[in-house]
Amino acid sequence: MTGCFSFSEVIERAYKYGFKRSGLRPVTIDLKDGTVVHFWVSKTRDESKPNLLLIHGLGASAIWQWYDVARRLSPHFNLFIPDLVFFGGSSTTRPERSDVFQAQTLMRALEAQSVKRFSLVGLSYGGFVGYRMASMYGDAVEKVVICCAAVCVEEKDMRDGVFSVSDLDEASKILVPESVKKLRELIGYIFYKPALARLVPPCLLHDFIEHALTRDNLKEKREMVKDIPKDRIVSEIPKLTQPTLIIWGEHDHVFPLEMGYRLKKHLGDNGKLVVIKRTGHIFNFEKPKTYVKHLKSFLMQTKQPVPVSNGSVKS
């Protein structure tokens, strides 16, 4: 009903206020082909700071997924935080649903803002998009951070039972939920300890679906999920030339840790894997300080954690 109190709307207003306090402002880029991309960007671009693109995953818009990270990184980077197409303030009339299309769209939107060189962090689905950007625009992308994104997934993995949900149509309905029941299922997969989250009253979960996840573009978002493993073979995935940090939650039940090790093997010495202990798929919420520590250590070239023998780091 119109006029009812929404807890999610209150949180989003607080996040927007926090973004502005962190020196960010909203901008909208019209690409003149039926595509519009909404960003939060640093109000003043400091040429002495590196540019950093933060690409969110499935779920709510960018401001929900990057709030805690952005406020910690804003003093050190010129930030560019887009809503992917079909999320938040970004939209298109075009038919494409692939990560390639999302990568091309973000690159065009950055070029429209005269951004020539940048590093990027891709979270979950945003990691697929970020990996595509790094492989397609190698001269522009300096450093890459891939977070809990099964870039090296193959189409046969769905049939072989690698994932908790092997039916792709069912997985898309869980990852893009439109009911309290499906949202509770999603909570069970994304948290390390989902018990407390499962105690959230149904009315608040319904409010989150309506005002944060929204029911807009459900079909398009699910088509994005279904496109991920399509015709995908590891041997055909390009190997990045940029220094790449891979971050994974130790108990990720969306994309199991095996996928992190597979990506590390694919990249060889060019990739470093960090495993954050006692976290699930959303370690950006569960251990934000640890997450930001690793981001800053890699992106700002400060002292790195000491790797263990298998080439990964646990924290």
CSV table of C-alpha atoms in Angstrom, one decimal:
chain,number,residue,atom,x,y,z
A,1,MET,CA,0.0,0.0,0.0
A,2,THR,CA,1.2,3.5,-0.8
A,3,GLY,CA,2.3,5.5,2.2
A,4,CYS,CA,3.3,2.5,4.3
A,5,PHE,CA,6.5,2.6,6.3
A,6,SER,CA,9.4,0.8,4.5
A,7,PHE,CA,12.4,-0.1,6.6
A,8,SER,CA,14.4,-0.8,3.4
A,9,GLU,CA,13.6,2.7,2.1
A,10,VAL,CA,14.9,4.2,5.3
A,11,ILE,CA,18.1,2.2,5.0
A,12,GLU,CA,18.6,3.2,1.4
A,13,ARG,CA,18.2,6.9,2.3
A,14,ALA,CA,20.8,6.5,5.0
A,15,TYR,CA,23.1,4.8,2.5
A,16,LYS,CA,22.7,7.7,0.0
A,17,TYR,CA,23.4,10.2,2.7
A,18,GLY,CA,26.5,8.2,3.6
A,19,PHE,CA,27.7,8.1,0.0
A,20,LYS,CA,27.4,11.8,-0.2
A,21,ARG,CA,29.2,12.3,3.1
A,22,SER,CA,32.0,10.1,1.6
A,23,GLY,CA,32.4,12.5,-1.3
A,24,LEU,CA,30.3,10.7,-3.9
A,25,ARG,CA,27.5,12.0,-6.2
A,26,PRO,CA,25.0,10.4,-8.5
A,27,VAL,CA,25.4,10.8,-12.3
A,28,THR,CA,23.5,9.3,-15.2
A,29,ILE,CA,25.1,8.4,-18.5
A,30,ASP,CA,22.9,8.2,-21.6
A,31,LEU,CA,24.6,6.0,-24.2
A,32,LYS,CA,22.1,7.1,-26.9
A,33,ASP,CA,21.3,3.5,-27.9
A,34,GLY,CA,18.4,2.9,-25.5
A,35,THR,CA,20.9,2.3,-22.6
A,36,VAL,CA,21.2,4.4,-19.5
A,37,VAL,CA,23.8,3.8,-16.8
A,38,HIS,CA,23.5,5.2,-13.3
A,39,PHE,CA,26.8,5.7,-11.3
A,40,TRP,CA,27.9,7.0,-7.9
A,41,VAL,CA,31.2,8.8,-8.6
A,42,SER,CA,33.7,10.9,-6.6
A,43,LYS,CA,32.6,14.5,-6.6
A,44,THR,CA,36.0,15.8,-7.4
A,45,ARG,CA,38.5,13.7,-9.4
A,46,ASP,CA,42.0,13.9,-7.9
A,47,GLU,CA,44.6,13.2,-10.5
A,48,SER,CA,47.0,11.9,-7.8
A,49,LYS,CA,44.6,9.1,-6.9
A,50,PRO,CA,44.0,6.0,-8.9
A,51,ASN,CA,40.6,5.3,-10.5
A,52,LEU,CA,38.7,2.4,-9.2
A,53,LEU,CA,35.6,0.7,-10.6
A,54,LEU,CA,33.4,-1.3,-8.2
A,55,ILE,CA,31.0,-3.7,-9.9
A,56,HIS,CA,28.2,-5.2,-7.8
A,57,GLY,CA,26.6,-8.6,-8.1
A,58,LEU,CA,23.0,-9.9,-8.2
A,59,GLY,CA,20.6,-8.6,-5.6
A,60,ALA,CA,20.0,-5.0,-4.7
A,61,SER,CA,21.5,-2.0,-6.4
A,62,ALA,CA,25.2,-0.9,-6.1
A,63,ILE,CA,24.6,1.3,-3.1
A,64,TRP,CA,23.5,-1.6,-0.9
A,65,GLN,CA,26.4,-3.8,-1.9
A,66,TRP,CA,29.2,-1.3,-1.7
A,67,TYR,CA,28.2,1.1,1.1
A,68,ASP,CA,30.7,-0.1,3.7
A,69,VAL,CA,33.5,-0.6,1.2
A,70,ALA,CA,33.1,2.6,-0.6
A,71,ARG,CA,33.3,4.8,2.5
A,72,ARG,CA,36.5,3.1,3.5
A,73,LEU,CA,38.1,3.4,0.0
A,74,SER,CA,36.8,6.9,-0.9
A,75,PRO,CA,39.8,8.7,0.7
A,76,HIS,CA,42.2,6.7,-1.4
A,77,PHE,CA,40.6,6.4,-4.9
A,78,ASN,CA,38.5,8.2,-7.5
A,79,LEU,CA,35.5,5.8,-7.2
A,80,PHE,CA,33.1,4.8,-10.0
A,81,ILE,CA,30.2,2.7,-8.7
A,82,PRO,CA,27.7,1.8,-11.4
A,83,ASP,CA,24.4,0.0,-11.3
A,84,LEU,CA,24.6,-2.8,-13.8
A,85,VAL,CA,22.0,-2.7,-16.5
A,86,PHE,CA,18.6,-3.9,-15.1
A,87,PHE,CA,19.5,-2.8,-11.6
A,88,GLY,CA,18.9,0.5,-9.8
A,89,GLY,CA,18.9,3.4,-12.2
A,90,SER,CA,20.4,1.6,-15.2
A,91,SER,CA,18.3,0.2,-18.0
A,92,THR,CA,18.3,-0.7,-21.7
A,93,THR,CA,15.9,-1.5,-24.5
A,94,ARG,CA,18.5,-3.7,-26.1
A,95,PRO,CA,18.0,-7.5,-26.1
A,96,GLU,CA,21.5,-8.6,-24.9
A,97,ARG,CA,21.8,-10.3,-21.5
A,98,SER,CA,25.4,-11.4,-21.4
A,99,ASP,CA,28.4,-10.4,-19.2
A,100,VAL,CA,30.0,-9.2,-22.5
A,101,PHE,CA,27.2,-6.7,-23.0
A,102,GLN,CA,27.5,-5.5,-19.4
A,103,ALA,CA,31.3,-5.1,-19.8
A,104,GLN,CA,30.9,-3.1,-23.1
A,105,THR,CA,28.2,-0.9,-21.5
A,106,LEU,CA,30.4,-0.1,-18.5
A,107,MET,CA,33.4,0.7,-20.7
A,108,ARG,CA,31.4,3.0,-22.9
A,109,ALA,CA,30.0,4.8,-19.8
A,110,LEU,CA,33.5,5.2,-18.3
A,111,GLU,CA,34.8,6.6,-21.6
A,112,ALA,CA,31.9,9.1,-21.6
A,113,GLN,CA,33.3,10.3,-18.3
A,114,SER,CA,36.9,10.5,-19.8
A,115,VAL,CA,38.2,7.6,-17.7
A,116,LYS,CA,41.1,6.1,-19.5
A,117,ARG,CA,42.8,3.9,-16.9
A,118,PHE,CA,41.4,2.2,-13.9
A,119,SER,CA,41.5,-0.9,-11.7
A,120,LEU,CA,38.4,-2.8,-10.9
A,121,VAL,CA,36.7,-5.0,-8.2
A,122,GLY,CA,34.0,-7.3,-9.4
A,123,LEU,CA,31.7,-8.9,-6.7
A,124,SER,CA,29.9,-12.2,-7.6
A,125,TYR,CA,28.2,-11.6,-11.0
A,126,GLY,CA,30.2,-8.3,-11.1
A,127,GLY,CA,33.3,-10.5,-11.2
A,128,PHE,CA,32.2,-12.1,-14.5
A,129,VAL,CA,31.7,-8.6,-15.9
A,130,GLY,CA,35.0,-7.3,-14.5
A,131,TYR,CA,36.9,-10.3,-15.9
A,132,ARG,CA,35.4,-9.6,-19.3
A,133,MET,CA,36.4,-6.0,-19.1
A,134,ALA,CA,39.9,-6.9,-18.1
A,135,SER,CA,40.3,-9.3,-21.0
A,136,MET,CA,38.6,-7.1,-23.6
A,137,TYR,CA,40.2,-3.7,-22.6
A,138,GLY,CA,43.6,-4.7,-21.4
A,139,ASP,CA,45.2,-1.3,-22.1
A,140,ALA,CA,42.6,0.4,-19.8
A,141,VAL,CA,42.4,-2.0,-16.9
A,142,GLU,CA,45.4,-1.9,-14.5
A,143,LYS,CA,44.6,-4.3,-11.7
A,144,VAL,CA,41.8,-6.8,-11.2
A,145,VAL,CA,40.0,-8.1,-8.1
A,146,ILE,CA,37.6,-11.0,-8.7
A,147,CYS,CA,35.4,-11.8,-5.6
A,148,CYS,CA,33.5,-15.1,-5.4
A,149,ALA,CA,32.8,-15.2,-9.1
A,150,ALA,CA,33.0,-18.6,-10.7
A,151,VAL,CA,34.7,-17.3,-13.9
A,152,CYS,CA,36.0,-20.8,-14.7
A,153,VAL,CA,32.6,-22.5,-14.5
A,154,GLU,CA,31.8,-24.8,-17.4
A,155,GLU,CA,28.4,-25.7,-18.7
A,156,LYS,CA,28.9,-29.3,-17.7
A,157,ASP,CA,29.4,-28.3,-14.0
A,158,MET,CA,25.7,-27.8,-13.7
A,159,ARG,CA,25.0,-31.4,-14.8
A,160,ASP,CA,27.9,-32.8,-12.7
A,161,GLY,CA,26.5,-31.5,-9.4
A,162,VAL,CA,29.3,-29.0,-8.6
A,163,PHE,CA,26.7,-26.5,-7.3
A,164,SER,CA,24.2,-26.9,-4.5
A,165,VAL,CA,21.3,-26.3,-7.0
A,166,SER,CA,22.0,-28.1,-10.3
A,167,ASP,CA,18.8,-26.9,-12.1
A,168,LEU,CA,19.6,-23.6,-13.8
A,169,ASP,CA,16.0,-22.4,-13.9
A,170,GLU,CA,15.6,-23.1,-10.2
A,171,ALA,CA,18.9,-21.4,-9.4
A,172,SER,CA,17.8,-18.3,-11.3
A,173,LYS,CA,14.6,-18.1,-9.2
A,174,ILE,CA,16.6,-18.4,-6.0
A,175,LEU,CA,19.3,-15.9,-7.0
A,176,VAL,CA,16.6,-13.5,-8.2
A,177,PRO,CA,13.9,-14.1,-5.7
A,178,GLU,CA,10.3,-12.7,-5.8
A,179,SER,CA,8.9,-14.4,-2.8
A,180,VAL,CA,9.7,-14.6,0.9
A,181,LYS,CA,10.2,-18.3,0.5
A,182,LYS,CA,12.8,-18.0,-2.2
A,183,LEU,CA,14.6,-15.1,-0.3
A,184,ARG,CA,14.9,-17.4,2.7
A,185,GLU,CA,16.4,-20.1,0.5
A,186,LEU,CA,18.9,-17.5,-0.8
A,187,ILE,CA,19.8,-16.5,2.7
A,188,GLY,CA,20.6,-20.1,3.5
A,189,TYR,CA,23.1,-20.2,0.7
A,190,ILE,CA,24.8,-16.8,1.0
A,191,PHE,CA,25.6,-16.5,4.7
A,192,TYR,CA,28.2,-18.5,6.6
A,193,LYS,CA,25.8,-18.6,9.6
A,194,PRO,CA,22.3,-18.1,8.2
A,195,ALA,CA,20.4,-19.1,11.4
A,196,LEU,CA,20.1,-15.5,12.7
A,197,ALA,CA,19.2,-14.1,9.3
A,198,ARG,CA,16.4,-16.7,9.0
A,199,LEU,CA,14.8,-15.2,12.1
A,200,VAL,CA,14.0,-12.0,10.2
A,201,PRO,CA,10.2,-11.5,10.2
A,202,PRO,CA,8.5,-12.2,6.9
A,203,CYS,CA,7.2,-8.6,6.7
A,204,LEU,CA,10.8,-7.3,6.6
A,205,LEU,CA,11.8,-9.8,3.9
A,206,HIS,CA,8.8,-8.8,1.9
A,207,ASP,CA,9.7,-5.1,2.3
A,208,PHE,CA,13.2,-5.9,1.2
A,209,ILE,CA,11.9,-7.6,-2.0
A,210,GLU,CA,9.6,-4.8,-2.8
A,211,HIS,CA,11.9,-1.8,-2.1
A,212,ALA,CA,15.5,-3.1,-2.3
A,213,LEU,CA,15.6,-6.1,-4.7
A,214,THR,CA,12.4,-4.7,-6.4
A,215,ARG,CA,10.3,-6.7,-8.8
A,216,ASP,CA,11.6,-4.8,-11.8
A,217,ASN,CA,13.3,-6.7,-14.6
A,218,LEU,CA,12.9,-10.1,-12.9
A,219,LYS,CA,12.8,-11.8,-16.3
A,220,GLU,CA,15.9,-10.0,-17.6
A,221,LYS,CA,17.9,-10.7,-14.5
A,222,ARG,CA,17.1,-14.4,-14.6
A,223,GLU,CA,18.1,-14.5,-18.2
A,224,MET,CA,21.5,-13.0,-17.1
A,225,VAL,CA,21.9,-15.9,-14.7
A,226,LYS,CA,21.1,-18.5,-17.3
A,227,ASP,CA,23.6,-17.0,-19.7
A,228,ILE,CA,26.5,-17.4,-17.4
A,229,PRO,CA,27.4,-21.1,-18.0
A,230,LYS,CA,26.2,-21.1,-21.6
A,231,ASP,CA,28.8,-22.8,-23.9
A,232,ARG,CA,31.5,-22.0,-21.3
A,233,ILE,CA,34.7,-24.1,-21.5
A,234,VAL,CA,37.7,-23.2,-19.3
A,235,SER,CA,40.2,-23.7,-22.1
A,236,GLU,CA,38.5,-21.0,-24.1
A,237,ILE,CA,38.5,-18.4,-21.3
A,238,PRO,CA,41.2,-15.8,-21.8
A,239,LYS,CA,44.0,-15.5,-19.3
A,240,LEU,CA,44.3,-12.1,-17.9
A,241,THR,CA,47.6,-10.2,-18.2
A,242,GLN,CA,46.9,-7.8,-15.3
A,243,PRO,CA,47.9,-8.6,-11.7
A,244,THR,CA,44.8,-10.3,-10.3
A,245,LEU,CA,43.6,-10.9,-6.7
A,246,ILE,CA,40.9,-13.6,-6.2
A,247,ILE,CA,39.0,-13.3,-2.9
A,248,TRP,CA,36.6,-16.1,-1.7
A,249,GLY,CA,34.6,-17.0,1.3
A,250,GLU,CA,35.7,-20.2,3.0
A,251,HIS,CA,32.2,-21.5,3.2
A,252,ASP,CA,30.6,-20.2,0.0
A,253,HIS,CA,27.6,-22.3,-1.0
A,254,VAL,CA,26.7,-20.3,-4.1
A,255,PHE,CA,30.1,-20.7,-5.9
A,256,PRO,CA,32.1,-23.3,-3.9
A,257,LEU,CA,35.7,-22.6,-3.0
A,258,GLU,CA,36.7,-25.1,-5.6
A,259,MET,CA,35.9,-22.5,-8.2
A,260,GLY,CA,38.4,-20.1,-6.6
A,261,TYR,CA,41.1,-22.6,-6.8
A,262,ARG,CA,40.2,-23.4,-10.4
A,263,LEU,CA,40.5,-19.7,-11.3
A,264,LYS,CA,43.9,-19.5,-9.5
A,265,LYS,CA,45.1,-22.5,-11.5
A,266,HIS,CA,43.9,-20.9,-14.8
A,267,LEU,CA,45.7,-17.6,-14.1
A,268,GLY,CA,48.9,-19.3,-12.8
A,269,ASP,CA,51.5,-17.0,-11.2
A,270,ASN,CA,49.5,-13.9,-12.3
A,271,GLY,CA,46.8,-14.7,-9.8
A,272,LYS,CA,46.7,-14.7,-6.0
A,273,LEU,CA,43.9,-16.3,-4.0
A,274,VAL,CA,42.8,-15.1,-0.6
A,275,VAL,CA,40.3,-17.2,1.4
A,276,ILE,CA,38.5,-15.3,4.1
A,277,LYS,CA,37.7,-17.7,7.0
A,278,ARG,CA,34.3,-18.2,8.6
A,279,THR,CA,32.5,-16.4,5.8
A,280,GLY,CA,30.1,-17.4,3.0
A,281,HIS,CA,29.3,-15.8,-0.3
A,282,ILE,CA,28.7,-12.3,1.1
A,283,PHE,CA,32.0,-11.7,3.0
A,284,ASN,CA,31.7,-8.0,2.1
A,285,PHE,CA,28.9,-7.9,4.8
A,286,GLU,CA,30.2,-10.6,7.1
A,287,LYS,CA,33.8,-9.4,7.4
A,288,PRO,CA,34.0,-5.9,5.7
A,289,LYS,CA,37.2,-4.8,7.6
A,290,THR,CA,39.1,-7.9,6.5
A,291,TYR,CA,37.8,-7.6,3.0
A,292,VAL,CA,38.8,-3.9,2.7
A,293,LYS,CA,42.2,-4.7,4.2
A,294,HIS,CA,42.9,-7.1,1.3
A,295,LEU,CA,41.6,-4.7,-1.3
A,296,LYS,CA,43.8,-1.9,0.0
A,297,SER,CA,46.8,-4.1,0.4
A,298,PHE,CA,46.6,-5.2,-3.3
A,299,LEU,CA,45.3,-2.1,-4.9
A,300,MET,CA,47.6,0.3,-3.0
A,301,GLN,CA,50.6,-2.0,-3.2
A,302,THR,CA,51.2,-2.1,0.5
A,303,LYS,CA,52.7,-5.1,2.3
A,304,GLN,CA,51.1,-8.3,1.1
A,305,PRO,CA,50.0,-11.2,3.4
A,306,VAL,CA,52.4,-14.1,3.4
A,307,PRO,CA,51.1,-16.8,1.0
A,308,VAL,CA,50.9,-20.4,2.1
A,309,SER,CA,52.4,-23.2,0.0
A,310,ASN,CA,49.4,-23.8,-2.3
A,311,GLY,CA,49.5,-20.2,-3.5
A,312,SER,CA,46.5,-19.1,-1.4
A,313,VAL,CA,46.2,-16.9,1.6
A,314,LYS,CA,43.8,-17.4,4.6
A,315,SER,CA,42.7,-14.7,6.9
